[in-house]
Short mmCIF file of C-alpha atoms in Angstrom, two decimals:
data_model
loop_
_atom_site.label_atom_id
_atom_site.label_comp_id
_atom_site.label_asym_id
_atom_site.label_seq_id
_atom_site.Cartn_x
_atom_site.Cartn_y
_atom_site.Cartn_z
CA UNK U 32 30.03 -27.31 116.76
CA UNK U 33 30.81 -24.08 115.79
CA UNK U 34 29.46 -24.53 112.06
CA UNK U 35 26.15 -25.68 113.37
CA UNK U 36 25.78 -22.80 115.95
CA UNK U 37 26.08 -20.35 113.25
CA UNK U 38 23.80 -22.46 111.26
CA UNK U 39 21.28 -22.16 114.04
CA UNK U 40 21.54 -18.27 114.66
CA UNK U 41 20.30 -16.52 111.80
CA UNK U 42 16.95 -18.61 111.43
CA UNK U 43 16.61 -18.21 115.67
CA UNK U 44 17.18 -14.53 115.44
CA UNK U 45 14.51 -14.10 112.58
CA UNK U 46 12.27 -16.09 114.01
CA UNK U 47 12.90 -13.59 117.66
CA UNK U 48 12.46 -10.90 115.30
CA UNK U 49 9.13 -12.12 114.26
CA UNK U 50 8.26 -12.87 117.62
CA UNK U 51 8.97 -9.78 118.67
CA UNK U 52 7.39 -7.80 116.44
CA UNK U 53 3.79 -9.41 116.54
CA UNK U 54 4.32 -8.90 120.33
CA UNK U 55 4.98 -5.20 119.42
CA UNK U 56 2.21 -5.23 116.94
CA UNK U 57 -0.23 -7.18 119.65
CA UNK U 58 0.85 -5.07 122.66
CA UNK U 59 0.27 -1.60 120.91
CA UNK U 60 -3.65 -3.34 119.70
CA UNK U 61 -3.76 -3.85 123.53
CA UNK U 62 -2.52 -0.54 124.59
CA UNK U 63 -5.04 1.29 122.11
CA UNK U 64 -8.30 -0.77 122.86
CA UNK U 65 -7.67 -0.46 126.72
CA UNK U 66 -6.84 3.73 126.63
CA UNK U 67 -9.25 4.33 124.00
CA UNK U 68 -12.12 1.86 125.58
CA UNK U 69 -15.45 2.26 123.63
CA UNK U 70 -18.72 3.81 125.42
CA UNK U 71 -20.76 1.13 126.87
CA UNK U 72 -17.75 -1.26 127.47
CA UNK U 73 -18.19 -3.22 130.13
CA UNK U 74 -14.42 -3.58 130.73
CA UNK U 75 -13.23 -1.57 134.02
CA UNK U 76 -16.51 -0.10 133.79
CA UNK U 77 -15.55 1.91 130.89
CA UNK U 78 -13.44 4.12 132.13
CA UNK U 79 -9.71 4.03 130.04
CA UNK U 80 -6.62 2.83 131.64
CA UNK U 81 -3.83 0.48 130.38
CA UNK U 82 -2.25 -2.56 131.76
CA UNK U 83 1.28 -1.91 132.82
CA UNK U 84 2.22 -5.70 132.13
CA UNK U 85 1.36 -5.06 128.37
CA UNK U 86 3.69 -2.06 128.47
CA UNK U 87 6.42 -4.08 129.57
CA UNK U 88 5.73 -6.68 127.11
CA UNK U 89 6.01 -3.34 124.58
CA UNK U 90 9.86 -2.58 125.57
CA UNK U 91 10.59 -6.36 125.99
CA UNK U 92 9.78 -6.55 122.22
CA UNK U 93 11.44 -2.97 121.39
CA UNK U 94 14.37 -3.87 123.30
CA UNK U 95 14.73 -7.13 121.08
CA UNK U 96 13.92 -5.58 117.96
CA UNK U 97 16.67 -3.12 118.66
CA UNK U 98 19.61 -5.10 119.85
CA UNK U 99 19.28 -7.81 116.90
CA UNK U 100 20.55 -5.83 114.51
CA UNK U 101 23.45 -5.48 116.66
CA UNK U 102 24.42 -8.69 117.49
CA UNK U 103 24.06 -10.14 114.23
CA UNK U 104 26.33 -7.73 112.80
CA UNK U 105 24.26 -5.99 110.42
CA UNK U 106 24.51 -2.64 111.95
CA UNK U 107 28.56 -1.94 111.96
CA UNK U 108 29.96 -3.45 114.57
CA UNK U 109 30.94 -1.16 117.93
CA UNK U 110 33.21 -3.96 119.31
CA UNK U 111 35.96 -5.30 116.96
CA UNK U 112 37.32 -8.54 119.20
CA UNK U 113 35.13 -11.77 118.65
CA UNK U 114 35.43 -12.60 122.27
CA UNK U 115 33.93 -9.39 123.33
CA UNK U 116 31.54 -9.57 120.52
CA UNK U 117 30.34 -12.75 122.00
CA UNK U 118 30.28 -11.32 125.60
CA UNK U 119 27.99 -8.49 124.59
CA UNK U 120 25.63 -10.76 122.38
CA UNK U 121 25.19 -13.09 126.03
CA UNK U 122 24.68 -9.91 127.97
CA UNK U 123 22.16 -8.45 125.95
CA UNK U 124 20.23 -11.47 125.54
CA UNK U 125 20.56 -12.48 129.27
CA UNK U 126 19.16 -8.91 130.04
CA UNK U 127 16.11 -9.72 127.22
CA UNK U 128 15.76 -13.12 128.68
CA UNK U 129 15.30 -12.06 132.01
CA UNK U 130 12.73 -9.11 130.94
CA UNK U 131 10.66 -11.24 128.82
CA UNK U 132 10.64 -13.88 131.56
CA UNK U 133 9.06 -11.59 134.28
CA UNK U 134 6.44 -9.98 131.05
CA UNK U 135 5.72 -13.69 130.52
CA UNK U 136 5.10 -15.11 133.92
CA UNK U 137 2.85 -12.12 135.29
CA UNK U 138 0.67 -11.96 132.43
CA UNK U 139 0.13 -15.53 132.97
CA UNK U 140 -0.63 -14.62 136.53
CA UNK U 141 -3.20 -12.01 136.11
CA UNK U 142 -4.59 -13.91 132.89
CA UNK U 143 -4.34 -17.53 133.56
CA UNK U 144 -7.00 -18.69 131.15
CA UNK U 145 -8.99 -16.94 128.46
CA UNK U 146 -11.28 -19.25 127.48
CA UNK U 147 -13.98 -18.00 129.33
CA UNK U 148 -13.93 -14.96 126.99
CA UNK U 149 -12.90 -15.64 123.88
CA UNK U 150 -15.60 -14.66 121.67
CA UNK U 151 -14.66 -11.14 122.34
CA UNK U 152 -11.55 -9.68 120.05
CA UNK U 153 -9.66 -8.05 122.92
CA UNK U 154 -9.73 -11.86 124.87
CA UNK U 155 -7.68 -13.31 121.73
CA UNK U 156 -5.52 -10.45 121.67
CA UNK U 157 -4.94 -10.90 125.12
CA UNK U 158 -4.46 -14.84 124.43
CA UNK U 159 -2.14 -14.03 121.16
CA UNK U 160 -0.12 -11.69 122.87
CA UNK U 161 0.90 -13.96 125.71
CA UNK U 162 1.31 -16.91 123.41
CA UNK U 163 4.23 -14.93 121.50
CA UNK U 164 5.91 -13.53 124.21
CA UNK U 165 5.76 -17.41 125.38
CA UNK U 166 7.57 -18.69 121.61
CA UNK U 167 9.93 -15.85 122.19
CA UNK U 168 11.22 -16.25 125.52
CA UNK U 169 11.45 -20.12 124.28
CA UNK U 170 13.98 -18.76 120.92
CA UNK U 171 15.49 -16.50 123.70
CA UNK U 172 16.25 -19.66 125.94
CA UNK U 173 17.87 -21.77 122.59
CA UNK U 174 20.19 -18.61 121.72
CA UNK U 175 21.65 -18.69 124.58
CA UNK U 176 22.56 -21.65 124.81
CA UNK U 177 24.04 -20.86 121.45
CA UNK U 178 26.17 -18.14 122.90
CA UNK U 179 27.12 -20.24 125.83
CA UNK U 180 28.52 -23.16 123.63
CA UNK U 181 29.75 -20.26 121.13
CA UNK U 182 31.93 -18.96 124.19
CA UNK U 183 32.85 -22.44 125.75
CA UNK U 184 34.18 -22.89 121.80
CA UNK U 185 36.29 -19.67 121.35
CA UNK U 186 37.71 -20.12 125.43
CA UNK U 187 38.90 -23.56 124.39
CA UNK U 188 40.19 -24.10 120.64
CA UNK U 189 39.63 -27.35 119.49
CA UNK U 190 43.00 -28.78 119.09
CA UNK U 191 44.25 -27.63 122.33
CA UNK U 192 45.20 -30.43 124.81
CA UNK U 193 42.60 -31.46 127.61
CA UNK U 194 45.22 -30.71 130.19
CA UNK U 195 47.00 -27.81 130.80
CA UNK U 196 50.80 -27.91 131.74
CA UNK U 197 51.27 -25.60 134.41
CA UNK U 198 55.13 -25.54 135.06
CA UNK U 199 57.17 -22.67 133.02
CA UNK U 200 60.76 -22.31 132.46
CA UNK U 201 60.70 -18.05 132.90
CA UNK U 202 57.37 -16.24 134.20
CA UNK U 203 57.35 -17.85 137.68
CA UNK U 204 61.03 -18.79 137.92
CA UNK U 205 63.39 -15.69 139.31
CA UNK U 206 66.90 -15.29 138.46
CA UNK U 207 69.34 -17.49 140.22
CA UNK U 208 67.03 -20.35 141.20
CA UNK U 209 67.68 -23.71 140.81
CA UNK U 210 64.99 -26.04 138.88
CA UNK U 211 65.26 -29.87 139.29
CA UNK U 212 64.04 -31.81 136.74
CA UNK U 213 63.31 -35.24 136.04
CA UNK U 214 64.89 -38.24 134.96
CA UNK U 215 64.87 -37.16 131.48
CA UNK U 216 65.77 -33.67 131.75
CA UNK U 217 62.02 -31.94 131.32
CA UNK U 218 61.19 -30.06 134.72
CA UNK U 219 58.66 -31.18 137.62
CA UNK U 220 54.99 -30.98 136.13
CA UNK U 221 55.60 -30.93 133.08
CA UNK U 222 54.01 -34.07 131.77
CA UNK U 223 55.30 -35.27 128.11
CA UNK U 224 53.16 -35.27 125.02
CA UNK U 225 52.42 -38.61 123.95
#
């Protein structure tokens, strides 16, 4: 397991950081047709303003394109301990996860469907834009689930036993009590490895 989630990592995080930065590229097109609207536009009667959805898309994408780097270790790393490592790389993309998820669903809201206007460039920007930040809330979704089965892996290596003997001989034990023990001299709870 732990081959194959590295094996799946690097190709998911490219393909977030492509993701992310045509959402970046298609937000900013966005952001500049809708604050620089043309004279005679019919859109909010011509009169500039932006769409604070699309701006939130905008950091969503920043925020990826920023903590990649990071997580995949190509920046020098700020956290030497591969358990903390992995804790910061679920945090992060929990936090991206959960942004992207709210830029996805209420663009969906206001914009449902398109088709009505697609012959017009800023309608398939519009339609682009929210099918991206769709495909990368999806690679957000599979990488972590990576870094959840990355985490259940390092918690629990792979030749430990399934069950864990919970009787000891000194940490619980004080000085001057008596253990029993059983029949063949190990103490109660101890169960013998077969």
């Amino acid at each position: 397991m732990g081959h194959l989630t590295t094996v799946l990592r690097l190709p998911l995080y490219i393909t977030l950081w492509v993701f992310a930065a045509l959402l970046l590229i298609l937000t900013s097109v966005r952001l500049n047709y809708t604050l620089h609207l043309p004279k005679g536009d019919p859109l909010n009667g011509g009169t500039n303003f932006f769409d604070p959805i699309v701006a939130h898309l905008l950091v969503c994408s920043l925020l990826a394109l920023g903590s990649i780097p990071f997580v995949m270790h190509w920046v020098p790393p700020l956290i030497t301990s591969a358990a903390s490592a992995n804790l910061f790389e679920l945090a992060a993309l929990s936090v991206i996860w959960l942004l992207w998820l709210v830029g996805c669903v209420v663009s969906t809201s206001i914009w449902p469907n398109l088709q009505f206007c697609y012959q017009f460039a800023p309608c398939r920007i519009l339609s682009a834009m929210m099918a991206f930040a769709w495909l990368g809330w999806i690679s957000l979704v599979v990488l972590i689930v990576l870094a959840v089965l990355t985490a259940v892996q390092k918690a629990r290596p792979s030749r430990s036993p399934l069950m864990v003997e919970w009787a000891s001989n000194s940490s619980f034990a004080g000085q001057g009590t008596h253990h029993s023990a059983n029949q063949d001299g190990r103490p109660w709870g101890v169960s013998r490895v077969v």
